[in-house]
PDB file of C-alpha atoms in Angstrom:
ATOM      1  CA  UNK A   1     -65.224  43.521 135.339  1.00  0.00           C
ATOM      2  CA  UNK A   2     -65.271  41.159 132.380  1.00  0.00           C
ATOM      3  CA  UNK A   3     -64.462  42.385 129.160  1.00  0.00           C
ATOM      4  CA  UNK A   4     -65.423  40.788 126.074  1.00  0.00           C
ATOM      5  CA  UNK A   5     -62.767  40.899 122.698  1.00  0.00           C
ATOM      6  CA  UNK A   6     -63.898  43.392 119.688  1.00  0.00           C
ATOM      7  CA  UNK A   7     -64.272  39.891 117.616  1.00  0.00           C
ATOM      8  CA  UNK A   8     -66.166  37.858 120.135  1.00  0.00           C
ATOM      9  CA  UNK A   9     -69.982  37.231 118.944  1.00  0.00           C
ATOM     10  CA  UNK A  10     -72.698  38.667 120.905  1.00  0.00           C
ATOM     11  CA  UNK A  11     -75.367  35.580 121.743  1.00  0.00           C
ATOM     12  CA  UNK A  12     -78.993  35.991 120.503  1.00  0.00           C
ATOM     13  CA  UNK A  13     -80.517  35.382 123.685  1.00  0.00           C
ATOM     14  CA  UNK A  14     -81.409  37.607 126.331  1.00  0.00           C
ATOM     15  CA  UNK A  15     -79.237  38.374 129.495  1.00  0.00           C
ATOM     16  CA  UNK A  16     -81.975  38.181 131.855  1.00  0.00           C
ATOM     17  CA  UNK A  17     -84.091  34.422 130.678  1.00  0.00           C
ATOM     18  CA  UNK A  18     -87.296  35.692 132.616  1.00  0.00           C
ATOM     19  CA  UNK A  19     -89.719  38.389 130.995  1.00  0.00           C
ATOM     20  CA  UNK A  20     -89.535  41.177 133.495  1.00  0.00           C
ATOM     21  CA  UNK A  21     -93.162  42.509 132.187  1.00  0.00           C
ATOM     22  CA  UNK A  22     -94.038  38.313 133.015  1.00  0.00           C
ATOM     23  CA  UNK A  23     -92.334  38.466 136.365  1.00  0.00           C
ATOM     24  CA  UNK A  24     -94.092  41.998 137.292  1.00  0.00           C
ATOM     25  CA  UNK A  25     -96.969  42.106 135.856  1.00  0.00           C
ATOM     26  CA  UNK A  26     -98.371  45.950 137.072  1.00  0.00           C
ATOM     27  CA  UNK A  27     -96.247  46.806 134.534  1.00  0.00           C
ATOM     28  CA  UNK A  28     -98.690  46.838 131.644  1.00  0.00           C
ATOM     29  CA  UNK A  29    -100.366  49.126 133.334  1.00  0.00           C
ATOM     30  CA  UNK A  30     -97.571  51.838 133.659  1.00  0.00           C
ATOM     31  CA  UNK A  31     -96.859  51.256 130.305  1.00  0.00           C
ATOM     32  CA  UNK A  32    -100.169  51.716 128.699  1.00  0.00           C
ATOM     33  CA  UNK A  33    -100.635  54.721 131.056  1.00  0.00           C
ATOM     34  CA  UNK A  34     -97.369  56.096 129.850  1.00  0.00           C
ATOM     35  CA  UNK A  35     -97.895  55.610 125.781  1.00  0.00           C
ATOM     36  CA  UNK A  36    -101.601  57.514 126.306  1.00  0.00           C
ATOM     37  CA  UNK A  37     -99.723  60.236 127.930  1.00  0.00           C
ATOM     38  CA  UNK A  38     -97.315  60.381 125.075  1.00  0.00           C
ATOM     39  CA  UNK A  39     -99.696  59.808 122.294  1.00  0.00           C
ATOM     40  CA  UNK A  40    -101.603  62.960 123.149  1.00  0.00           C
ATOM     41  CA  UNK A  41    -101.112  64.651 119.908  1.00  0.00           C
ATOM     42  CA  UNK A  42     -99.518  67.363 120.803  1.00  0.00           C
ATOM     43  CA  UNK A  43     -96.317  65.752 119.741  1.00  0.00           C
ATOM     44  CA  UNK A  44     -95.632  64.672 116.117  1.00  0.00           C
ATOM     45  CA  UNK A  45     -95.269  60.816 116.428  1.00  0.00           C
ATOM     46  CA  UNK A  46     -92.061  60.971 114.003  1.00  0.00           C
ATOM     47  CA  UNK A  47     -90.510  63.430 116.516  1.00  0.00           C
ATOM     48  CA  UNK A  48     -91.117  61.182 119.177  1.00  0.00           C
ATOM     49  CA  UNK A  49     -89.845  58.114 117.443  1.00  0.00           C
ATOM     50  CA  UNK A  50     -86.536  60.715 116.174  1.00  0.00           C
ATOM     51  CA  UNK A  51     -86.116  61.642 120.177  1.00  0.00           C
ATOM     52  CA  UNK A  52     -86.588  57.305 121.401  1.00  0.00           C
ATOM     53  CA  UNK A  53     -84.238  56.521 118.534  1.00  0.00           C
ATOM     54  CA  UNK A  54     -81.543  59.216 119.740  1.00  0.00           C
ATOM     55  CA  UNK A  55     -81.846  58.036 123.634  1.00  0.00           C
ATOM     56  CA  UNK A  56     -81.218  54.415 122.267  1.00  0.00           C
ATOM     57  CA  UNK A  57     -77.914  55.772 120.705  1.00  0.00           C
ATOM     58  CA  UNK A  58     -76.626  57.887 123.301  1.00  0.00           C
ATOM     59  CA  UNK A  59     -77.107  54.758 126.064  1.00  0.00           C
ATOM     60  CA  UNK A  60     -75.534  52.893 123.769  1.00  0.00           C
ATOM     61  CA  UNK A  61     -78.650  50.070 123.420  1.00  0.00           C
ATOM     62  CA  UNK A  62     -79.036  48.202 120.274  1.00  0.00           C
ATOM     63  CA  UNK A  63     -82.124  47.059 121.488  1.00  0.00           C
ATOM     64  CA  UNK A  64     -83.656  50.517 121.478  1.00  0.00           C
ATOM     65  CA  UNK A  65     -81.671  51.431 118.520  1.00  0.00           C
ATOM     66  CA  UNK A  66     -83.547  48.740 116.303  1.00  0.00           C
ATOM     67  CA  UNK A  67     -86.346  48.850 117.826  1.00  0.00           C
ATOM     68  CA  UNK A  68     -86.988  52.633 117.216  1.00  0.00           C
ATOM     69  CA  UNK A  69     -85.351  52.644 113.600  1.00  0.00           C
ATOM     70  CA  UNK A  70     -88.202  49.821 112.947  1.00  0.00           C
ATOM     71  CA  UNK A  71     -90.832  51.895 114.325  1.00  0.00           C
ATOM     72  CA  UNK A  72     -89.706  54.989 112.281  1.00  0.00           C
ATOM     73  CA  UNK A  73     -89.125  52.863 109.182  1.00  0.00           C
ATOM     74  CA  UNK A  74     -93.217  51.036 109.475  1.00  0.00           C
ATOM     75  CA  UNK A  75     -94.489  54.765 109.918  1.00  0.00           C
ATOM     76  CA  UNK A  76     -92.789  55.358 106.821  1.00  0.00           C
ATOM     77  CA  UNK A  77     -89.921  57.804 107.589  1.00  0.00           C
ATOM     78  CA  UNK A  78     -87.399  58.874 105.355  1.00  0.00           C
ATOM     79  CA  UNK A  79     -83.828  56.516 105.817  1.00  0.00           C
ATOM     80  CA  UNK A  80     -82.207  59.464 105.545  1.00  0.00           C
ATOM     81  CA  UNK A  81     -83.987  61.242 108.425  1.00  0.00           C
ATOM     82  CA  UNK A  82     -83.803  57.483 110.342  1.00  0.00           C
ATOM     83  CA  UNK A  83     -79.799  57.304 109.454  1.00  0.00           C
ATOM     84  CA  UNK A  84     -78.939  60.592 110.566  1.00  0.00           C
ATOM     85  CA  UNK A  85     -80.081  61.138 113.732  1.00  0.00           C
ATOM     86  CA  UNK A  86     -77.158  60.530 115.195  1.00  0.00           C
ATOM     87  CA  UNK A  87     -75.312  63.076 113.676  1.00  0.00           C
ATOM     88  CA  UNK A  88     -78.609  65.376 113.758  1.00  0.00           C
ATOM     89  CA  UNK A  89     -76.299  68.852 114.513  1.00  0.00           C
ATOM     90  CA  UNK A  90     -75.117  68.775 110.544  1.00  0.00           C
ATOM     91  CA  UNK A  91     -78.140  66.923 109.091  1.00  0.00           C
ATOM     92  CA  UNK A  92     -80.660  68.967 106.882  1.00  0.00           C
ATOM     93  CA  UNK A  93     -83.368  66.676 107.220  1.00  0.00           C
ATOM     94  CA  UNK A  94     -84.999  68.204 110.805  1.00  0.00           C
ATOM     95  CA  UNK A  95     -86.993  70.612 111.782  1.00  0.00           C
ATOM     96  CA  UNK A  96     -86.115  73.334 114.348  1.00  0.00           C
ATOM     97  CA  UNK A  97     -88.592  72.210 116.709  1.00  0.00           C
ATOM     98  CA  UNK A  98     -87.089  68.479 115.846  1.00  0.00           C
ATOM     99  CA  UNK A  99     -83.696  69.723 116.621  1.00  0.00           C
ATOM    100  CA  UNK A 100     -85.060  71.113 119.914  1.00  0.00           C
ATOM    101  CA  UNK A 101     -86.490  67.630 120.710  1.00  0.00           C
ATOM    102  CA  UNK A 102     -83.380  66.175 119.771  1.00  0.00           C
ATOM    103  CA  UNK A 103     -81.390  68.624 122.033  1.00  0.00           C
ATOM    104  CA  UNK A 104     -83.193  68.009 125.355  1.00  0.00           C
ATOM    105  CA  UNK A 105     -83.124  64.354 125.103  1.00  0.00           C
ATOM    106  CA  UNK A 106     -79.053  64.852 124.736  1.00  0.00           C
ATOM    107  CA  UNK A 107     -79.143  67.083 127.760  1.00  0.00           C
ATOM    108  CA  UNK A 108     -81.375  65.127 130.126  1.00  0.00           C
ATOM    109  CA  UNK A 109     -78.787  61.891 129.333  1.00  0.00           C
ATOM    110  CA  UNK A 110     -75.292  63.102 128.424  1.00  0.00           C
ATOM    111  CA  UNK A 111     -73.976  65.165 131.855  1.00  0.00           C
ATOM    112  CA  UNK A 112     -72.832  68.640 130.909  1.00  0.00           C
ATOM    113  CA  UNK A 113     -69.508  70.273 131.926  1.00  0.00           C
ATOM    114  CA  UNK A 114     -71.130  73.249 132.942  1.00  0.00           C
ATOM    115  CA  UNK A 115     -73.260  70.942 135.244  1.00  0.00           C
ATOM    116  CA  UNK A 116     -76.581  71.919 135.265  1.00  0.00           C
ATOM    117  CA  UNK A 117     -78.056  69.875 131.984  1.00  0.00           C
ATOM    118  CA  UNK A 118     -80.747  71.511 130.392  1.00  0.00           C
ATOM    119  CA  UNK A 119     -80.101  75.361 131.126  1.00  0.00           C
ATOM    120  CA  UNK A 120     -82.566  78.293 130.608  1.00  0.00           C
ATOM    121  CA  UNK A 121     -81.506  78.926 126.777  1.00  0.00           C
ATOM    122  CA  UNK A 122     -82.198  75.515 125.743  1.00  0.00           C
ATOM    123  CA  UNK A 123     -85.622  75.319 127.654  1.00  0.00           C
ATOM    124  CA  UNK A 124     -86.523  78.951 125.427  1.00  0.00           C
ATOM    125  CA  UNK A 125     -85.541  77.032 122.321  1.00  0.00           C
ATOM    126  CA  UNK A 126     -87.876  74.149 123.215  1.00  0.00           C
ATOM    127  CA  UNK A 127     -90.233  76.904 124.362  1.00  0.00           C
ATOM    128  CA  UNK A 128     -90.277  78.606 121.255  1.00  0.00           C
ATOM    129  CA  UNK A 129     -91.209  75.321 118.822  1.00  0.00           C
ATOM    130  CA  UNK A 130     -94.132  73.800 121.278  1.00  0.00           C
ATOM    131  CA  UNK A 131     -96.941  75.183 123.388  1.00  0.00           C
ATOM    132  CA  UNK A 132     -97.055  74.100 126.792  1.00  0.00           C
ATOM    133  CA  UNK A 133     -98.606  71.380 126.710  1.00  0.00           C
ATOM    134  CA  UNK A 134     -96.280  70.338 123.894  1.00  0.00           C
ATOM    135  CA  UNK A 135     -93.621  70.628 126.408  1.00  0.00           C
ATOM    136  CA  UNK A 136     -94.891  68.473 128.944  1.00  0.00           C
ATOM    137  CA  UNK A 137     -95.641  65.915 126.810  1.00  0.00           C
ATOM    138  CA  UNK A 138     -92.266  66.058 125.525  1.00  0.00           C
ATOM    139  CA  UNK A 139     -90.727  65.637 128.886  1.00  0.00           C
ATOM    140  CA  UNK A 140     -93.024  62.551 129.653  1.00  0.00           C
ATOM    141  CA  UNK A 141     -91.681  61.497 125.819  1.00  0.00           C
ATOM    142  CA  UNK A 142     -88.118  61.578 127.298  1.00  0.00           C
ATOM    143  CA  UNK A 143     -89.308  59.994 130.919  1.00  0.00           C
ATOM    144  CA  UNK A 144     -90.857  56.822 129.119  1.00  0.00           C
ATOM    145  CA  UNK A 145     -87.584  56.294 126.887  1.00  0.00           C
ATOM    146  CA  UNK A 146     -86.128  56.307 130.082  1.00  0.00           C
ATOM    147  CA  UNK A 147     -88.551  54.185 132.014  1.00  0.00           C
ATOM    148  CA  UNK A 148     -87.244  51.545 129.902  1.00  0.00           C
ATOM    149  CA  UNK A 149     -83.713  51.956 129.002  1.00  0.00           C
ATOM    150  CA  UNK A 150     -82.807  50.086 132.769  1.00  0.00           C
ATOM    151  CA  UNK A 151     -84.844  46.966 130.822  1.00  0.00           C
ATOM    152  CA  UNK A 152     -83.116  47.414 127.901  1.00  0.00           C
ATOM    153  CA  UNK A 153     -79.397  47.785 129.490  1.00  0.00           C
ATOM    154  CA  UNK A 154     -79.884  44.976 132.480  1.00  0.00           C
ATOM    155  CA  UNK A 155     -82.220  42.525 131.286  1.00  0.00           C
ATOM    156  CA  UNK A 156     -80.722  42.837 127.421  1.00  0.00           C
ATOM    157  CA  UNK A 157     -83.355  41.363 125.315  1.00  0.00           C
ATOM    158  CA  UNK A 158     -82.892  40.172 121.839  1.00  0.00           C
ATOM    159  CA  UNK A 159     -82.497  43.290 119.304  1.00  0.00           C
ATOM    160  CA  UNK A 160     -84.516  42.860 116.783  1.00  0.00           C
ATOM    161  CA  UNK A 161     -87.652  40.638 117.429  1.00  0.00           C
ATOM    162  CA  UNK A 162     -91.119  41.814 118.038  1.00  0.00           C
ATOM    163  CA  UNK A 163     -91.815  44.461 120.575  1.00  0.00           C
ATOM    164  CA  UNK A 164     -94.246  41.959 122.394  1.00  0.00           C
ATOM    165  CA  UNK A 165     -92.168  39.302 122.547  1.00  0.00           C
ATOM    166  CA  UNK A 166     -87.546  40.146 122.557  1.00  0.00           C
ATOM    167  CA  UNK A 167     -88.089  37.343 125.546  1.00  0.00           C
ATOM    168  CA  UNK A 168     -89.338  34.308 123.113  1.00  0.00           C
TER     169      UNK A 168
END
């Protein structure tokens, strides 16, 4: 495995030179299907962008990272709230049902010592903050993230330009 030096730049181009949403195109399809299933309403939209933001950390993506702190900053969130959510345990700027959201995203993608990752005490907590339906859609919330984190780890495209186009 090649590793790079602390001090080497990181190029502005993408790993993978095709568009993979170009190369298969049935993928605007799942996509569309799976941003109606999140944007249900049931959900706050800043607690989804909060949970996207914190799976871009924890995979360690910048892509996602600055893509989701750009979303969260247009809908006109708080820096604060943006800046902290990766130390979200000691930050007083969430909600308890944020913190909830917050805590099942790091227990579907961080594995858990006591090996079985989202255990019945967390699932109350969620439980208590949203209905049922609530928690579904928070689950697909996590599953879309997630959908696209293999994109945004393999293919690598170019942090910061515009959602449609990190391939141009």
């Amino acid at each position: 495995m090649e590793t790079r030096a602390i001090t080497a730049e990181i190029p502005m181009a993408p790993r993978m030179p095709e568009d993979p949403a170009e190369l298969v195109p049935e993928l605007a399809d799942v996509s569309a299907a799976l941003f109606r299933v999140t944007g249900n309403g049931s959900v706050p939209r800043s607690t989804i962008g909060l949970v996207q933001l914190r799976a871009g950390q924890i995979v360690g993506s910048t892509y996602l990272t600055v893509l989701h702190t750009g979303f969260l900053r247009k809908a006109g969130e708080r820096e604060e709230r943006i800046t902290s959510v990766a130390s979200w345990r000691d930050s007083p700027y969430f909600t308890g049902a944020e913190r909830a959201a917050l805590a099942l995203v790091e227990a579907v993608l961080q594995p858990s010592a006591d090996g079985e990752r989202v255990g019945d005490e967390l699932y109350a907590l969620a439980a208590e903050h949203y209905g049922a339906k609530a928690l579904a859609t928070l689950m697909f919330v996590i599953g879309q993230v997630n959908f696209f984190i293999p994109v945004a780890l393999i293919a690598k495209p170019v942090p910061g330009r515009a959602f449609s186009a990190p391939w141009k």
